[in-house]
Short mmCIF file of C-alpha atoms and ligand atoms in Angstrom, two decimals:
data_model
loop_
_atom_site.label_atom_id
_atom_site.label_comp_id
_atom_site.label_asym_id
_atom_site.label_seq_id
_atom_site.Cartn_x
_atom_site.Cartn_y
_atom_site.Cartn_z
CA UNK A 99 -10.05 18.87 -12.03
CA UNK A 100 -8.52 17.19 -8.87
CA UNK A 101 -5.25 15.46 -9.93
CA UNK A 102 -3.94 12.30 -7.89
CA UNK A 103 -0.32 12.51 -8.01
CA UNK A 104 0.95 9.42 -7.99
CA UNK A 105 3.47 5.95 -9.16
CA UNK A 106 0.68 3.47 -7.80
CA UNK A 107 -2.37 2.69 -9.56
CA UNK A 108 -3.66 1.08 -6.09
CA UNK A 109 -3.80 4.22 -4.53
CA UNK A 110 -6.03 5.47 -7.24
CA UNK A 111 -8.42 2.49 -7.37
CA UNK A 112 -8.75 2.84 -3.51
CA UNK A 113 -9.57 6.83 -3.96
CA UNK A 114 -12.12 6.20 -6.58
CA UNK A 115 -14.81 5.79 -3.74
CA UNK A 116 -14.30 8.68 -2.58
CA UNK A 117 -13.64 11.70 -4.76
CA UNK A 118 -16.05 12.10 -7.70
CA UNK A 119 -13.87 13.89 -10.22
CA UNK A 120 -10.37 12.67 -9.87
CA UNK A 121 -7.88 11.71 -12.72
CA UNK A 122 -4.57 9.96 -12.04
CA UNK A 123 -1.13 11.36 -12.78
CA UNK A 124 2.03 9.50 -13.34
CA UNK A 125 4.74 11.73 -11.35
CA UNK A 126 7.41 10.63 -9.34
CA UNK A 127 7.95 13.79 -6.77
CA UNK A 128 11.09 13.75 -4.91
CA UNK A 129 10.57 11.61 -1.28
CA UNK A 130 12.60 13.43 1.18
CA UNK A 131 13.78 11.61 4.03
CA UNK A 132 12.19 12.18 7.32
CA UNK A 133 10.89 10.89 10.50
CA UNK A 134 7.33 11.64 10.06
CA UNK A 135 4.78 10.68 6.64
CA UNK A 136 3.50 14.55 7.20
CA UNK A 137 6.42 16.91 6.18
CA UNK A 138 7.33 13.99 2.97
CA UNK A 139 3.86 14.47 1.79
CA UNK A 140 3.54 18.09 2.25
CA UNK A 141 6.62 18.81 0.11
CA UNK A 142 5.66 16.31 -2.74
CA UNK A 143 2.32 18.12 -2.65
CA UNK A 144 3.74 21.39 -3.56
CA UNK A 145 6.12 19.55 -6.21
CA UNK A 146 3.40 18.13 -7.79
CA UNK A 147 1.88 21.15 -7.69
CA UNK A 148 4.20 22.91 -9.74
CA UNK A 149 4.26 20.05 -12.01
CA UNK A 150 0.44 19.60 -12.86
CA UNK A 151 -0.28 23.76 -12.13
CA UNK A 152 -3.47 22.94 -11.14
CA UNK A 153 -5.31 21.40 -7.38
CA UNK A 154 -3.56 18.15 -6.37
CA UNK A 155 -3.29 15.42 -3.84
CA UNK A 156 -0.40 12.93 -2.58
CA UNK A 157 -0.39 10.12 -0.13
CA UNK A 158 2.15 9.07 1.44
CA UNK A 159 2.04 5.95 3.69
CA UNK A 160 3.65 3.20 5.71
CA UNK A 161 3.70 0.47 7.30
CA UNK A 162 4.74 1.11 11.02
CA UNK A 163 5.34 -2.47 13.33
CA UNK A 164 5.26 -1.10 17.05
CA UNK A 165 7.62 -3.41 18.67
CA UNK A 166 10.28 -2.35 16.09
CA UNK A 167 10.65 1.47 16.56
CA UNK A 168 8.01 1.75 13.74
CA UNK A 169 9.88 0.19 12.00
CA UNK A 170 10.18 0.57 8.62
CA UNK A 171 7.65 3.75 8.79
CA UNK A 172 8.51 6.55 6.00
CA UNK A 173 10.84 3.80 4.56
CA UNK A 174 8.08 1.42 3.83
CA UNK A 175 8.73 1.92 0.02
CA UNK A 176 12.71 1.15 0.21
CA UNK A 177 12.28 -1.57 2.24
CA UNK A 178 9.74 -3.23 -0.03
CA UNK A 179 11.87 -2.75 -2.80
CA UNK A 180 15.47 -4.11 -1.21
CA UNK A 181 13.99 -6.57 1.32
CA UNK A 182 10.54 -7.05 0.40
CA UNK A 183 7.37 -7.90 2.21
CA UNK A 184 7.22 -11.74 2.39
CA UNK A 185 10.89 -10.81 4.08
CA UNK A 186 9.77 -7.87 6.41
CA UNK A 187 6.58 -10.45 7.78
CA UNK A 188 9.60 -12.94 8.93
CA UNK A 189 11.63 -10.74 10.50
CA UNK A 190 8.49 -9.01 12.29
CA UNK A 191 7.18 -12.14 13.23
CA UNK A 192 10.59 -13.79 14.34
CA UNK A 193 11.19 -10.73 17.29
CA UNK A 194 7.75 -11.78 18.04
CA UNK A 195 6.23 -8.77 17.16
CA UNK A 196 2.81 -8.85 15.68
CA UNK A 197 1.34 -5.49 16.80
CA UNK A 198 1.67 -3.03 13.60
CA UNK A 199 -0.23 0.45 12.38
CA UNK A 200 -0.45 1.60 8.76
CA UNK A 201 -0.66 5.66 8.12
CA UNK A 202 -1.62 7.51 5.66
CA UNK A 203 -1.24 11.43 5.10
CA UNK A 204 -2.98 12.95 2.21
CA UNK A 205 -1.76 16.28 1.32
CA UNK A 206 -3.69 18.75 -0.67
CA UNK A 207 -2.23 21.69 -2.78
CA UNK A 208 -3.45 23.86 -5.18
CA UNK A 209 -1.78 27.31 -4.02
CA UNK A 210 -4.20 28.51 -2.39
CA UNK A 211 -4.94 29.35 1.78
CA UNK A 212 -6.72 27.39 4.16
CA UNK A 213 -9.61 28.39 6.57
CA UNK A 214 -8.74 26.98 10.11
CA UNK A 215 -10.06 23.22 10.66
CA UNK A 216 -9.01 20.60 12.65
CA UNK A 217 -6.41 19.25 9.87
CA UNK A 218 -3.22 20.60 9.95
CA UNK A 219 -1.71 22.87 7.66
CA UNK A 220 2.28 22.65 6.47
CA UNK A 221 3.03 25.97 5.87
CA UNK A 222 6.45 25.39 4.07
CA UNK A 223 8.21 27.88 7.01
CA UNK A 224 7.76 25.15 9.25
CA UNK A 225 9.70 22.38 7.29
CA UNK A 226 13.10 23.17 8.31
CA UNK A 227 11.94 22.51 12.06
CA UNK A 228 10.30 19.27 11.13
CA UNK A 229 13.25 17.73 9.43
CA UNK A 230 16.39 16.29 10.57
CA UNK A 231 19.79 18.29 9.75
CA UNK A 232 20.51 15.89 6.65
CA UNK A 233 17.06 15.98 5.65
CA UNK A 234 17.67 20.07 5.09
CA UNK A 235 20.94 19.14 3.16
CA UNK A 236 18.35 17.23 1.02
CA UNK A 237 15.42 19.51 1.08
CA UNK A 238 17.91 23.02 0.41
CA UNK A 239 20.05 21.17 -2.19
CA UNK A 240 16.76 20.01 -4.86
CA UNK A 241 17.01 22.51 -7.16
CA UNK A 242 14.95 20.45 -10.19
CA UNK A 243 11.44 22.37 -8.75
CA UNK A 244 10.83 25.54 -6.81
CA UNK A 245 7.17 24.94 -5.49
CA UNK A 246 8.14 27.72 -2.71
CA UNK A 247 6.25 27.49 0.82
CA UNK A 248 2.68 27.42 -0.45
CA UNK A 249 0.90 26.18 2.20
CA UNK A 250 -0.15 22.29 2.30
CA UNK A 251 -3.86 20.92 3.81
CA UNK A 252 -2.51 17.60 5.67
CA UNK A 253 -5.33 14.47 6.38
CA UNK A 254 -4.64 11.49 9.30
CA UNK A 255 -6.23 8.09 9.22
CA UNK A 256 -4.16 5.09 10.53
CA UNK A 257 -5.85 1.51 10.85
CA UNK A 258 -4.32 -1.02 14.11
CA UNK A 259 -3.45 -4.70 13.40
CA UNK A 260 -0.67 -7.09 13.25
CA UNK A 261 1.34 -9.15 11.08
CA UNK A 262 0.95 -12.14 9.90
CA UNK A 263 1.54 -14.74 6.87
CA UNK A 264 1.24 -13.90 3.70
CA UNK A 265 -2.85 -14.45 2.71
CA UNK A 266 -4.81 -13.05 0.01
CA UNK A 267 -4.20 -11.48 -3.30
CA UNK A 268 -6.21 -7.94 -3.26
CA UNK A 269 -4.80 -4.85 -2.65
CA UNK A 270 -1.16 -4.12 -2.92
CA UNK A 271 2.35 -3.81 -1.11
CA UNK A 272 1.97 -4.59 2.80
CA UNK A 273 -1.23 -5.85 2.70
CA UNK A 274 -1.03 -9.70 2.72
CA UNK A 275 1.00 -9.32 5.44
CA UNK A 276 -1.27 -7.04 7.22
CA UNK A 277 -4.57 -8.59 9.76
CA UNK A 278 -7.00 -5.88 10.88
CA UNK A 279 -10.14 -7.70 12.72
CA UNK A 280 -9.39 -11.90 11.60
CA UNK A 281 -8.71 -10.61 7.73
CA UNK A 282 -5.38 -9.62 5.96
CA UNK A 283 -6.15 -6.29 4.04
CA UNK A 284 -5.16 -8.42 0.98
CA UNK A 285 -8.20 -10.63 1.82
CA UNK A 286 -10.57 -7.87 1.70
CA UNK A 287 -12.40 -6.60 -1.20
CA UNK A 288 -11.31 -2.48 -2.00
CA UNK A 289 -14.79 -1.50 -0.53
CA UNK A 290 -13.51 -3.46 2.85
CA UNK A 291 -10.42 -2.62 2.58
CA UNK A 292 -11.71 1.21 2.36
CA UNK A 293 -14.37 0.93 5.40
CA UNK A 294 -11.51 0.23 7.57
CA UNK A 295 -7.85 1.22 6.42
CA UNK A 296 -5.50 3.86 6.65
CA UNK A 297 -6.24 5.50 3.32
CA UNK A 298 -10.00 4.57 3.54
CA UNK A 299 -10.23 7.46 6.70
CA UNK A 300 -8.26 10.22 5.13
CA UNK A 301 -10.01 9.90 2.09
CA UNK A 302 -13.27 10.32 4.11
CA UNK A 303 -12.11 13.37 5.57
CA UNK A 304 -10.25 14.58 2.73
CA UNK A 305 -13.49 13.92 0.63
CA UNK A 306 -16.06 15.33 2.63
CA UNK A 307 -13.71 18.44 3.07
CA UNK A 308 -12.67 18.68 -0.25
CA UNK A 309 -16.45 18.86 -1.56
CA UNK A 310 -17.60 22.00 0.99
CA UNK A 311 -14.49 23.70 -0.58
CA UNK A 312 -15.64 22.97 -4.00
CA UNK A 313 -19.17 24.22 -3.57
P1 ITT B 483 3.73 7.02 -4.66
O1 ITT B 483 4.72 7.54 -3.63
O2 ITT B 483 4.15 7.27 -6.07
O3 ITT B 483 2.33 7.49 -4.37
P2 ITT B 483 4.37 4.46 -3.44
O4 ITT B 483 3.83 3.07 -3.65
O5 ITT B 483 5.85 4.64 -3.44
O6 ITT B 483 3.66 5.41 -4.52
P3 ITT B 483 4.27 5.29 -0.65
O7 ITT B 483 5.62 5.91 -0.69
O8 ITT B 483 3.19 6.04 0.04
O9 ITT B 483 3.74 5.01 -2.12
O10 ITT B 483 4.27 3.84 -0.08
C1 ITT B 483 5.17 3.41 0.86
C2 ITT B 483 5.18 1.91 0.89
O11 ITT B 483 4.06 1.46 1.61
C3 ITT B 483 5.16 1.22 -0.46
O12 ITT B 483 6.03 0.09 -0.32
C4 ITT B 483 3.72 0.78 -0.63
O13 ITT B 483 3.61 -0.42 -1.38
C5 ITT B 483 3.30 0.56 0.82
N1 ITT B 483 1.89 0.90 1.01
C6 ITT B 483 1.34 2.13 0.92
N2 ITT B 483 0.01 2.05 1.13
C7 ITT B 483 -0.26 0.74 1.34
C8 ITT B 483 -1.44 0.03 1.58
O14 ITT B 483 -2.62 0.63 1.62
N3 ITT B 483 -1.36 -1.29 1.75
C9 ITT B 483 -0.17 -1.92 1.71
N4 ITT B 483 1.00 -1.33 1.46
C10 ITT B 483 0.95 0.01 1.27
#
């Protein structure tokens, strides 16, 4: 059975739409540091991997405001944590910058290959490229797992809006903070929330790519 690797029970409510046959599992894989959500979820794939032994996805997201650099981006999580949202909307909103993207990448592992689609692969060899030279230090230096350079299935969906005031109390994290089309994401039911955010368009690929696989 498909395993959702994962510290956030929203995550899991949010895939329940999606994948038929999906139980939740409590791991906390190491977060590297990097620039990009791609190469963090890639490698926690292929630590959870080792850690469940059986086919497994991650998700790693963020919340990236434009005006800001992207700012905070793969950070999202530490930033939520030290400063925390209601904090992150003020500053946003005091530079005057309302335009903002979430991401999501879902990565897929279960060690085997991939036939070629449009969705990337991480192949492992290519993860030394993608990160930063104190990114390696952290990468080459975690010795807790050795999930080796299995290769990693990578799905894209981002969702455009801006920030605003806190409003609503759905969903989790960013999202009251969050307006995509007149509605905070916190505002929206999870099947609304789904139909139109980040996570709601990698799961749909994911899903629908996931199944032909299965068959
Ligand atoms: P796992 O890594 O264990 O899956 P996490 O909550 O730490 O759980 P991420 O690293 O992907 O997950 O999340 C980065 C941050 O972005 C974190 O502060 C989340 O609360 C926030 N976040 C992720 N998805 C979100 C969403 O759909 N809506 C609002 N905030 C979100």
């Amino acid at each position: 059975m498909l395993s959702y690797v994962t510290t956030n029970p929203g995550k899991v409510r949010e895939a329940e739409q999606y994948l038929e046959e999906v139980r939740a599992v409590d791991f906390d894989y190491t977060e590297i540091q990097a620039s990009e959500l791609g190469p963090i979820a890639a490698r926690g794939a292929r630590e959870a991997f080792a850690h469940v032994g059986g086919p497994v996805i991650v998700d790693d997201a963020g919340l990236f405001v434009d005006d800001l650099d992207g700012f905070p981006g793969p950070y999202s999580a530490y930033v939520e944590d030290t400063l925390g949202v209601e904090r992150v909307g003020e500053l946003a909103r005091q530079e005057g910058t309302l335009r903002a993207h979430f991401r999501c990448v879902i990565a897929y592992c279960d060690g085997e290959g991939f036939a070629a689609t449009p969705e990337p692969v991480d192949r492992g060899e290519r993860r030394g490229q993608d990160l930063a030279a104190d990114d390696r230090a952290t990468a080459s230096t975690d010795d807790t797992v050795d999930a080796g350079d299995v290769p990693v299935k990578l799905f894209e969906g981002s969702v455009p809006g801006r920030i605003v005031e806190p409003r609503g109390e759905g969903g989790f994290g960013y999202d009251p903070i969050f307006e995509h089309d007149g509605e905070t994401l916190a505002e929206m039911s999870t099947e609304e929330k789904n139909a139109v955010s980040h996570r709601g368009r990698a799961l749909a690929k994911f899903g629908e790519w996931f199944q032909a696989r299965t068959q």
